[in-house]
Amino acid sequence: MTALYAIGLGVGTQNSKNEWLEVFFPAPLLNPSEAVTQAFIRCLDYTSGNLTLEVTPTQMLSLGAALADTELALFAEGLMSSQRPVVAVILAQNTGPASVPEAYLKLHLLSHRLVKPHGTVLDGIFGVLPNVAWTNQGAIDISELPARQFAARIKGEVISVDSVDKFPKMTNYVVPKGVRIAHTGRVRLGAYLGEGTTIMHEGFVNFNAGTLGTSMVEGRISAGVVVGEGSDLGGGCSTMGTLSGGGNIIISVGKGCLIGANAGIGIPLGDRCTVESGLYITAGTKVHLLDDQNQLVKTLKARDLAGKNDLLFRRNSLNGAVECKANRSAIALNEELHANN
C-alpha cells in the first residue's frame, strides 16, 4: 500500500506566461485511499516526492476513468470537459509548499476542516504565492491588470477590483457547514472555522487560524491563533499572531473565554478567562496578582500566567495598574446567535 499525505485535483487560473495564479480544489483529500492513490500513480506516471502537474486532456480522460469508483468520481467527470487548465497535486510528505497549486491545496485542507491550524506545514508560503488582483472577472495578474481594464472599458464594461492580495477570501472556495459570516471579505482562504461559529461584520480570520467550535467573533483572529469552543471575541479586539510580533509563542484562546471590546492579548489564554474591554495584555505587561480579598499577592509578568485557567484580567480604575484574579464564571453565549444550521 502506498501512503500519501494529500492529493488534489483542481481547476485554476494562469497568467499569459502560463504561471498559476490560483487553484480551486473541489474535494481535497488528506491521506487518500489506495484506489485514488493508484489511479494518480498510473495515469500521471507518478514515481515519488511531491508533484504539481498540469493535466492534459488525454491524461484527464484516463484519470477520470480510473477514478470512476472513488470519492473523486463526480469531480473528475466534470473536469474532463473543463475549459480552464486542470492541475493535479500529489503530496507525498507534509513539507512547505513549493508551488502555487501546492499552497492552495494546503489552504483548502484547512478550510475544509481536514487539518487544524498548525496541522500542516506552510513554511515559505508567502514566497510561493503571487500578489493577485481579485476581481469580478476572477484572478488577474497585477502586471496584466491595466490592459485588461482598458479592454473592458472600450467594450463599456468595468473590472471591479475587490482586493489586491496573496490570499483570496475563503468563501469563493469553501463555505464550511454551520457557520455565519457577515462580511465574507474578512475571512481568508486557509481559515479554519468550527461548526457553530459566527463571524460578525468587523470580525477577521487569517489563514492558519480560526475557531474549534461555537464562537462569536467580532474581533481579529490573527495568523496562527486558535480560539476554543464557546469563546467570545468582542468588537475591535485583537489577538497577536506570530506574523505580527508574537515571536515563537503560539497565541491561543481557551474554551469559554471572553476578550472584551477593543481589548487584546499577546499571551495564550487558558479556559474560562476574561480580559476587560480596552485592556491589551502583552507578554511583558506587569500584572498585580490578587487574592480573593483583592489583596496583592505578588507582581509578575503576564507571560507567567500564560495558559492558566479561570483568570480575570482588568485595569484598576484608580491607579491604572493591570490586575488579575480568579474568575470562576464561564461565558455563556446566546444560543440563538449560533443557530447556523
XYZ file of C-alpha atoms in Angstrom:
341
model
C 0.000 0.000 0.000
C 1.298 3.459 -0.981
C 0.714 6.099 1.710
C 0.467 9.727 0.568
C -0.101 12.824 2.673
C -2.622 14.556 0.393
C -3.973 14.681 -3.143
C -5.818 17.409 -5.004
C -7.398 17.611 -8.429
C -8.385 21.145 -9.303
C -9.039 23.838 -11.862
C -7.355 27.208 -11.767
C -6.237 30.435 -13.387
C -2.943 31.145 -15.141
C -1.446 34.382 -16.444
C -0.265 34.919 -20.006
C 3.002 33.155 -19.140
C 1.107 30.024 -18.025
C 2.043 30.703 -14.410
C -0.523 29.685 -11.807
C -2.377 32.472 -10.007
C -4.892 30.391 -8.038
C -6.442 26.913 -7.925
C -9.857 25.642 -6.806
C -9.849 22.126 -5.363
C -13.474 20.910 -5.061
C -12.579 17.872 -2.945
C -9.078 17.864 -1.463
C -8.101 14.565 0.123
C -5.980 14.028 3.220
C -4.426 10.539 3.415
C -6.165 9.445 0.195
C -7.465 5.934 -0.292
C -5.395 3.300 -2.041
C -7.775 3.368 -5.026
C -7.312 7.120 -5.565
C -3.588 6.860 -4.979
C -3.128 4.100 -7.541
C -5.241 5.978 -10.106
C -2.989 9.030 -9.838
C 0.165 6.897 -9.947
C -0.896 5.015 -13.088
C -2.401 7.859 -15.090
C 0.162 10.558 -14.260
C 3.282 8.351 -14.270
C 3.969 9.398 -10.688
C 7.067 7.900 -9.069
C 7.909 9.720 -5.839
C 8.075 13.017 -3.980
C 5.728 15.989 -4.163
C 4.344 16.634 -7.646
C 2.487 19.524 -9.305
C 1.386 18.661 -12.826
C -0.853 20.405 -15.345
C -3.079 17.619 -16.614
C -3.538 17.238 -20.370
C -6.973 16.372 -21.823
C -5.708 12.872 -22.657
C -4.430 12.349 -19.115
C -7.705 13.717 -17.709
C -9.746 11.215 -19.703
C -7.587 8.388 -18.429
C -7.663 9.703 -14.851
C -11.420 10.227 -14.971
C -11.964 6.603 -15.960
C -9.579 5.370 -13.264
C -11.376 7.406 -10.576
C -14.862 6.210 -11.596
C -15.485 4.212 -8.424
C -13.780 6.566 -5.955
C -14.751 9.618 -3.908
C -13.396 11.854 -6.706
C -15.582 10.341 -9.439
C -18.079 13.222 -9.737
C -15.421 15.927 -9.775
C -13.169 14.052 -12.195
C -16.071 13.689 -14.609
C -16.705 17.430 -14.511
C -13.050 18.293 -15.022
C -12.844 16.147 -18.164
C -14.767 18.879 -20.004
C -13.063 21.839 -18.301
C -12.266 24.867 -20.444
C -9.750 26.026 -17.843
C -6.386 24.443 -17.003
C -6.585 21.420 -14.722
C -3.866 20.611 -12.194
C -3.053 17.559 -10.104
C -1.104 17.880 -6.869
C 0.372 14.868 -5.097
C 1.966 15.449 -1.703
C 3.985 12.500 -0.517
C 5.152 14.389 2.550
C 3.936 17.286 4.667
C 6.537 19.874 3.709
C 6.352 23.577 2.904
C 4.589 24.329 -0.407
C 6.892 24.602 -3.425
C 4.294 25.763 -5.968
C 1.099 27.820 -6.125
C -1.095 24.701 -6.540
C 0.621 23.048 -3.539
C -0.027 26.163 -1.444
C -3.690 26.271 -2.464
C -4.153 22.586 -1.696
C -2.860 23.135 1.834
C -5.102 26.173 2.336
C -8.056 24.093 1.146
C -7.176 21.343 3.638
C -7.503 23.905 6.428
C -10.761 25.493 5.294
C -12.321 22.084 4.586
C -11.525 21.207 8.244
C -9.308 18.317 7.184
C -6.410 19.693 9.241
C -6.449 22.166 12.125
C -4.306 25.314 12.321
C -0.636 24.367 12.757
C -1.583 20.916 11.447
C 0.077 21.330 8.053
C 3.444 22.843 7.156
C 3.114 26.249 5.465
C 6.732 27.384 5.653
C 7.610 29.629 2.703
C 4.025 30.173 1.556
C 4.448 33.944 1.225
C 7.312 33.495 -1.199
C 5.319 30.986 -3.267
C 2.012 32.860 -3.615
C 1.854 35.755 -6.104
C 0.128 39.019 -5.329
C -3.096 38.906 -7.346
C -5.866 41.322 -8.284
C -9.128 39.658 -7.186
C -11.861 40.969 -9.465
C -15.388 40.317 -10.698
C -13.689 38.544 -13.615
C -11.627 36.310 -11.377
C -7.933 36.400 -10.533
C -5.817 38.681 -12.727
C -2.049 39.057 -12.779
C -1.301 42.564 -11.480
C 1.046 43.300 -14.378
C -1.741 42.388 -16.813
C -4.482 44.297 -14.984
C -4.126 47.688 -16.797
C -4.505 46.053 -20.229
C -7.499 44.022 -19.023
C -9.109 47.138 -17.535
C -8.606 49.079 -20.784
C -10.016 46.242 -22.899
C -13.060 46.102 -20.648
C -13.651 49.861 -20.756
C -13.688 50.095 -24.552
C -16.434 47.465 -24.503
C -18.398 49.513 -21.969
C -17.539 47.183 -19.081
C -15.831 47.755 -15.740
C -13.483 45.384 -13.951
C -14.172 45.763 -10.244
C -11.077 45.051 -8.139
C -12.184 43.774 -4.736
C -8.691 43.348 -3.308
C -5.018 43.020 -4.185
C -3.579 40.266 -2.027
C -1.795 36.931 -1.920
C -4.762 35.251 -0.239
C -8.327 35.218 -1.600
C -11.458 35.224 0.503
C -12.363 31.777 1.767
C -15.983 31.714 0.637
C -15.015 31.842 -3.051
C -13.531 28.379 -2.492
C -15.055 26.837 0.629
C -18.190 27.511 2.713
C -17.913 25.247 5.773
C -21.062 23.718 7.185
C -22.811 25.501 10.040
C -21.138 28.926 10.057
C -22.319 32.517 9.657
C -20.034 35.086 8.024
C -21.446 38.599 7.851
C -18.609 40.034 5.702
C -17.012 37.329 3.562
C -14.100 39.524 2.505
C -12.755 39.389 6.060
C -12.091 35.643 6.144
C -9.093 34.424 4.146
C -8.737 31.063 2.448
C -6.883 28.846 4.899
C -9.062 29.899 7.845
C -10.464 27.058 9.946
C -13.990 27.768 11.178
C -15.546 25.273 13.553
C -19.229 24.440 13.168
C -21.356 26.935 15.079
C -19.005 29.879 14.570
C -20.390 33.342 13.826
C -18.122 35.966 12.255
C -19.713 39.403 12.544
C -19.109 42.281 10.122
C -15.931 43.565 11.793
C -14.581 40.116 12.626
C -11.480 38.929 10.770
C -9.913 35.473 10.471
C -6.496 34.992 8.877
C -5.146 31.829 7.257
C -3.836 29.022 9.509
C -6.075 30.337 12.292
C -9.645 30.088 13.465
C -12.150 28.536 15.834
C -12.643 24.988 17.063
C -16.377 25.205 17.733
C -19.231 27.535 18.620
C -17.740 31.010 18.986
C -18.736 34.626 18.419
C -16.073 36.638 16.599
C -16.350 40.415 16.402
C -12.605 40.966 16.643
C -9.416 39.861 14.920
C -8.055 36.303 14.840
C -4.507 36.709 13.536
C -2.476 34.095 11.679
C -1.703 31.103 13.871
C -4.259 31.917 16.576
C -6.758 29.211 17.601
C -9.943 30.001 19.570
C -11.582 27.318 21.712
C -15.210 26.226 21.950
C -17.690 28.765 23.323
C -15.409 31.798 23.386
C -16.426 35.362 22.517
C -14.136 37.922 20.876
C -15.687 41.357 21.386
C -15.878 44.154 18.852
C -12.493 45.538 17.782
C -10.468 43.177 19.960
C -7.192 41.723 18.722
C -5.078 38.609 19.073
C -1.351 38.902 18.394
C -0.222 36.390 15.787
C 3.271 35.057 15.221
C 3.432 37.098 11.994
C 2.924 40.374 13.869
C 5.430 40.243 16.676
C 4.387 37.260 18.759
C 7.702 35.518 18.154
C 7.659 31.772 18.619
C 4.861 31.817 21.209
C 1.647 30.383 19.767
C -1.201 32.604 20.893
C -4.418 30.750 21.627
C -7.731 31.311 23.387
C -9.161 28.524 25.523
C -12.749 27.388 25.967
C -15.420 29.739 27.320
C -13.268 32.883 27.233
C -14.278 36.496 26.729
C -11.997 39.129 25.233
C -13.810 42.429 25.697
C -14.341 45.094 23.065
C -11.089 46.789 21.940
C -9.044 44.525 24.212
C -6.182 42.325 23.063
C -3.839 39.529 24.028
C -0.202 38.731 23.342
C -0.227 35.619 25.540
C -2.198 32.370 25.265
C -5.262 32.200 27.481
C -6.445 29.093 29.296
C -10.097 28.131 29.667
C -12.770 30.463 31.090
C -10.626 33.595 31.084
C -11.840 37.175 30.703
C -9.950 40.244 29.507
C -11.620 43.534 30.344
C -12.699 45.828 27.496
C -9.920 48.112 26.309
C -7.126 46.198 28.059
C -4.255 44.933 25.896
C -2.013 42.377 27.556
C 1.418 41.642 26.103
C 3.898 39.079 27.399
C 5.841 41.741 29.295
C 2.870 43.505 30.879
C 3.330 43.851 34.648
C 0.349 42.272 36.412
C -0.712 42.527 40.062
C -1.959 39.101 41.160
C -4.772 39.479 43.695
C -6.266 37.052 46.200
C -9.969 36.568 46.962
C -9.943 39.662 49.193
C -8.411 41.765 46.382
C -5.117 41.930 48.267
C -1.855 41.959 46.328
C -0.122 38.580 46.356
C 2.746 39.437 44.029
C 3.621 41.273 40.837
C 4.688 39.272 37.796
C 4.774 39.454 34.021
C 1.745 38.361 32.006
C 3.774 35.596 30.343
C 3.914 33.866 33.741
C 0.122 33.492 33.581
C 0.043 32.182 30.027
C -2.316 29.252 29.551
C -3.710 29.384 33.107
C -7.450 28.780 33.566
C -10.155 30.881 35.255
C -8.437 34.261 35.217
C -9.911 37.752 35.063
C -7.630 40.494 33.716
C -8.704 44.052 34.479
C -7.292 47.528 34.915
C -7.608 49.310 38.251
C -9.768 52.372 37.548
C -7.999 54.420 40.225
C -4.314 53.814 39.585
C -4.301 52.166 36.135
C -2.479 49.013 37.283
C -3.226 45.767 35.459
C -4.703 43.228 37.866
C -5.529 39.542 37.705
C -7.720 37.431 39.940
C -9.627 34.163 39.777
C -12.704 34.207 37.560
C -14.978 31.210 38.129
C -17.857 32.298 35.871
C -17.578 30.932 32.343
C -19.012 32.863 29.440
C -22.443 31.674 28.241
C -23.062 32.686 24.625
C -26.525 33.451 23.356
C -27.641 30.163 21.787
C -29.870 31.941 19.270
C -26.839 33.629 17.749
C -25.376 30.248 16.895
C -28.363 28.589 15.256
C -26.442 28.255 11.997
C -27.745 25.030 10.526
